[in-house]
Structure formats: C-alpha cells, structure tokens
C-alpha positions as MATLAB code, in Angstrom:
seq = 'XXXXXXXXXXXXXXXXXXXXXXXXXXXXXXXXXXXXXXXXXXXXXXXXXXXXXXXXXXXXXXXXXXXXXXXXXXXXXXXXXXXXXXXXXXXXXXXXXXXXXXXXXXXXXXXXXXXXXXXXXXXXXXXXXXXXXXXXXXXXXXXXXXXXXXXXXXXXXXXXXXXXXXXXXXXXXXXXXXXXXXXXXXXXXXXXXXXXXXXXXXXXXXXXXXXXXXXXXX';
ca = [
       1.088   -2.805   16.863;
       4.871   -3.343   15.489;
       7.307   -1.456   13.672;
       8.040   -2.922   10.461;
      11.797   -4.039    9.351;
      11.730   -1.894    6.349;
      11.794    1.183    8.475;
      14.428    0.600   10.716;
      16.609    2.199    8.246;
      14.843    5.134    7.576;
      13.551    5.895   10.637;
      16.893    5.225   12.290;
      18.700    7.723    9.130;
      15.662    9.957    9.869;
      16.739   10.032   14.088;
      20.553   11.402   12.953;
      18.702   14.338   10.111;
      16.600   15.155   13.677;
      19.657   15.100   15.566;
      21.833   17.096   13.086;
      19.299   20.070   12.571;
      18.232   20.096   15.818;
      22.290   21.315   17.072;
      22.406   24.007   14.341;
      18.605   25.216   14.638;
      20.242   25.333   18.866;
      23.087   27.338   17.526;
      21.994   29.371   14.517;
      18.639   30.575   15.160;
      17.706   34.007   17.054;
      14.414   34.170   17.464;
      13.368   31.567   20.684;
       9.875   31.359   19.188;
      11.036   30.513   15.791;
      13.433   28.002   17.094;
      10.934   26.150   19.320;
       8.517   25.953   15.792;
      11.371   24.167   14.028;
      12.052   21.656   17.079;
       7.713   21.147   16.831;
       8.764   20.619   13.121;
      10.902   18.541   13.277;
       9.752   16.446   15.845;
       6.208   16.239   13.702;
       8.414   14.664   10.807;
       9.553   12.394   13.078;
       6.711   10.915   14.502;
       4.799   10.948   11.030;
       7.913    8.717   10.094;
       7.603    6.089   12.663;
       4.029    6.048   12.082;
       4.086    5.352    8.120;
       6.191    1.973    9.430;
       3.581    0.726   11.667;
       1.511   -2.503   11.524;
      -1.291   -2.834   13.285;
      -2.149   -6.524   14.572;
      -5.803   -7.550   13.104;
      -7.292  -10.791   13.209;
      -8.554  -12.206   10.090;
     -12.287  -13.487    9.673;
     -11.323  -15.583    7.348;
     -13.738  -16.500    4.019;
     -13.146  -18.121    0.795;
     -16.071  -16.453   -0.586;
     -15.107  -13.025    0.523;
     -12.448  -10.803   -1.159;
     -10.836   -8.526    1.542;
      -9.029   -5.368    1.521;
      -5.178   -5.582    0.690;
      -4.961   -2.144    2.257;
      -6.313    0.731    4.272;
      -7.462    3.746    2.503;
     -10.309    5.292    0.709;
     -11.728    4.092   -2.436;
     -11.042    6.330   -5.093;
     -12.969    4.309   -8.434;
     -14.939    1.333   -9.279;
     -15.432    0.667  -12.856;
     -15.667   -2.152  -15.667;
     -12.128   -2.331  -17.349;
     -10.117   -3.748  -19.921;
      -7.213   -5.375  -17.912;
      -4.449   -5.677  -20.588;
      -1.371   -7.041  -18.633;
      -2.430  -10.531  -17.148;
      -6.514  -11.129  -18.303;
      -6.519   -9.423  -21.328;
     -10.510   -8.753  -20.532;
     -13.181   -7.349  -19.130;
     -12.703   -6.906  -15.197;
     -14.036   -4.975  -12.469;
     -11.553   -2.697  -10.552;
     -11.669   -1.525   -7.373;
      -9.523    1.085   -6.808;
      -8.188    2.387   -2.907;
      -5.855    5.473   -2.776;
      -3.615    5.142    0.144;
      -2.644    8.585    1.899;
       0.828    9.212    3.592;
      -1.190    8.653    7.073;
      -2.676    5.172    6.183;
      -0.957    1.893    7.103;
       1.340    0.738    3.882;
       1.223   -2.986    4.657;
      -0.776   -5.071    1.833;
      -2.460   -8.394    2.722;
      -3.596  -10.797    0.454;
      -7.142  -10.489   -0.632;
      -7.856  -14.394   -0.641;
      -6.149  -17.509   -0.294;
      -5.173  -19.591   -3.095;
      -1.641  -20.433   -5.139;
      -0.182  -17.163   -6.629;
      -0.137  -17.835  -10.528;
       1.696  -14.705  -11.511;
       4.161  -12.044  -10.392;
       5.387   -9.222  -12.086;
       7.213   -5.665  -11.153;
       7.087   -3.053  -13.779;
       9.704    0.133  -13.277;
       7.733    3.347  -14.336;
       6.896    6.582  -13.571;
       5.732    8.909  -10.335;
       2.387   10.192  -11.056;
       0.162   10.842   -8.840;
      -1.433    7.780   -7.382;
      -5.407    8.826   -7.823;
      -4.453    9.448  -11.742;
      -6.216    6.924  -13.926;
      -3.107    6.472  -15.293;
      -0.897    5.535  -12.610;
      -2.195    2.051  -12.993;
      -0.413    1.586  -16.406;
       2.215    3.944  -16.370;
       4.006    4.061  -12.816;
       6.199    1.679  -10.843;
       3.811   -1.019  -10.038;
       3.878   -5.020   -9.266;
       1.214   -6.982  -10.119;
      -0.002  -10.469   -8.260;
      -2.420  -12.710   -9.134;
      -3.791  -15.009   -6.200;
      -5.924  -18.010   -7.718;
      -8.446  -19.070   -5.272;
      -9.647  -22.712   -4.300;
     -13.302  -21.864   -6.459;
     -10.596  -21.300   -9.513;
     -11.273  -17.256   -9.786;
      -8.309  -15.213  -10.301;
      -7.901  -11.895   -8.078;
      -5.422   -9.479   -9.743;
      -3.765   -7.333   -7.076;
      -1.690   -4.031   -8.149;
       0.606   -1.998   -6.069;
       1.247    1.294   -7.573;
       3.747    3.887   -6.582;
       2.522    7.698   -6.246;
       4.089   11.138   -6.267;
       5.629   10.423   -2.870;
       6.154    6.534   -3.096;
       9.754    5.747   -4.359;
      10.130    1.392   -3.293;
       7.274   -0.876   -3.586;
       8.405   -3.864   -1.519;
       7.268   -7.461   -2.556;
       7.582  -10.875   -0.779;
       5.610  -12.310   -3.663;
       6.911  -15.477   -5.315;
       5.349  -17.510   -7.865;
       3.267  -20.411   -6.998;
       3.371  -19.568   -3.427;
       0.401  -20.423   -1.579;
      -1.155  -17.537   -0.190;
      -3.348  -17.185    2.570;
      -5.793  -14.543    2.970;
      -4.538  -11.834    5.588;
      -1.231  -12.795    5.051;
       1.511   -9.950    4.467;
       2.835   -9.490    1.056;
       4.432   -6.473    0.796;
       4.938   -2.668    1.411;
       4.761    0.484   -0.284;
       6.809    3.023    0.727;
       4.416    6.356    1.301;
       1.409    7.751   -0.603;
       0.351    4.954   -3.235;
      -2.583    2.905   -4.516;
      -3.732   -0.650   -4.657;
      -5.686   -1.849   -7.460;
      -7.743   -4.682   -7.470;
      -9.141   -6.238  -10.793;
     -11.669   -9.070   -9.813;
     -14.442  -10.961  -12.279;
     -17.098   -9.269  -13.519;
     -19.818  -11.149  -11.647;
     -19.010  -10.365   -8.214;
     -21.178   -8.729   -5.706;
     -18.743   -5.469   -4.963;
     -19.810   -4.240   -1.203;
     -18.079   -1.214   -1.101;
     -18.569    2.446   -2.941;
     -16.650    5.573   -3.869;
     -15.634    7.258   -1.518;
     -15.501    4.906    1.240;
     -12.603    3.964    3.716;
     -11.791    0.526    4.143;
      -9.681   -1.192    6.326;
      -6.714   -3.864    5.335;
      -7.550   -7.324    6.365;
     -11.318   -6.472    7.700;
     -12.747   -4.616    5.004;
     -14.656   -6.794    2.544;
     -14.380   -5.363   -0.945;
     -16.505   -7.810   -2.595;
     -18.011  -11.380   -2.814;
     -17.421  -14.394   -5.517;
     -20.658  -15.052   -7.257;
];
C-alpha cells in the first residue's frame, strides 16, 4: 500500500491545520478533558485523511471476457437505462456508491483502446441520487474491448467530492487494472455495459476495485 501523489498536498496542508489548532486548543482551552477530545479529534481527521489517499497494491486476474470493478464500494442500483450522452440506447448500469472510507482510485474495467473522453462541470448532489449521474461533475470514458463491446465508465462527484481526477486520453490503450483516475472523497462510479451481459453482482453488495467481477460479455 502507497500514498497517492494527489494527496501530498492535502494531507501535507491538512498536517499545518493539525499543527495550528493543536497550539491554540494547548493555549485556549480549560477543561483538560475537553482539550484531550479535540487532540483525539483532530488526530481522527488526520488519519481519515491519509487514509482516503491510499492505494492498495492488488494483482489483476486478468480476463477479456470479464468486466471488473473500477472501484471499491457497495452497489447501490442495477437497472436497464437509456444512456443519452455516448450510446444513445438501451444499456445496463451498474451502479457502486463509494463512501468517504473506501479507496478512491478507479481502474479500468477491461482492456481495449479508449474511444471517448469527456468531463462535464455540474452540480454536488448527493452521489446515491439517481440524478447525480446526469446532473453533477462527472467524466465519462469509454474503453472498447478487443471482442468490439463498448464499456461506458462514469465518475461522478458527490456531496463531499469537489476534483474528479482523470489520466484518460483518447485512443489510449487501456489495460484492464490499470489506474485511470481519482475522485476526491464520497462519489460514485457508474458503469453502463450491453444489455446481454451476464451481471454477477446484486444490490447491495460490496465489491472490490480490480478483483471484483461486475459482469461477463455474452
């Protein structure tokens, strides 16, 4: 497990806010049992930080018919869909909610040449709403994979979620378990895959980035 380079920053900002109200909880407060449950706090926020940033090291089974997880988290809706921005039909989506505890890192779900990119500004709902998918910051990538089936992957900001971080370029050639981005805190990934696959996972359940098998080609 790593720390990854777009929280040195914070964290590091983070360290000098700890630092700061640490002194003047030290010299302001009156009450030693008080103080020592803002230094607990604090120190809470601070771990919590540096564990949003890290990246755990998995190793990939790799398999072209398989579509993986692009992220941990729990899945929150599976459902036949209209997908307006990219297929302009009938799709099934797979929808995984990511909490402020789960690893942000998204993988690619299979390998392939990436035929589109495309970040949309929006707004800050919260990431479970239906709604979200459409209306809040989000970037959408579509992988095309070596059998010629598209995989539409969408990273969607949430209530907490202010930077959705993308190393995506067009007509890169992706390979499955391979990093793509980062969303910073609570957000959802999206995936909108053909309508015959074989999905293998159901509501409610957690899945895992880069192990988790969401669903097979036909």
């Amino acid at each position: 497990m790593y720390i990854h380079k777009e929280g040195y920053k914070i964290i590091f900002t983070a360290f000098i806010i700890l630092a700061v109200l640490s002194v003047i909880n030290w010299l302001t407060n009156p009450l030693l049992y008080l103080e020592i449950l803002i230094y607990i706090g604090l120190a809470g926020w601070f771990i919590w930080t540096i564990s949003f940033f890290r990246v755990p090291r998995r190793i990939v089974n790799f398999d072209s018919n398989a579509i993986i997880s692009s992220a941990d988290g729990k899945v929150v809706a599976i459902e036949e869909v209209n997908e307006p921005e990219y297929f302009n039909d009938k799709r099934i989506v797979v929808s995984v909610f990511m909490s402020p505890f789960n690893v942000h890192v998204n993988w690619y779900p299979v390998s392939g040449k990436v035929s589109y990119v495309e970040y949309h500004k929006g707004k800050h709902l919260a990431a479970y709403n239906p709604k979200s998918s459409l209306d809040n910051e989000r970037n959408t990538v579509v992988v095309k994979a070596s059998n010629g089936e598209e995989v539409l992957v969408r990273q969607i900001a949430g209530v907490m979620a202010r930077r959705i971080v993308s190393y995506v370029k067009k007509y890169h050639l992706a390979k499955q378990g391979e990093e793509f981005g980062i969303i910073r805190f609570g957000s959802r990934v999206d995936f909108f895959l053909p309508t015959d696959v074989k999905v293998q996972v159901k509501i409610g359940d957690k899945v895992t980035g880069k192990k988790t098998v969401i669903a097979n080609f036909k």
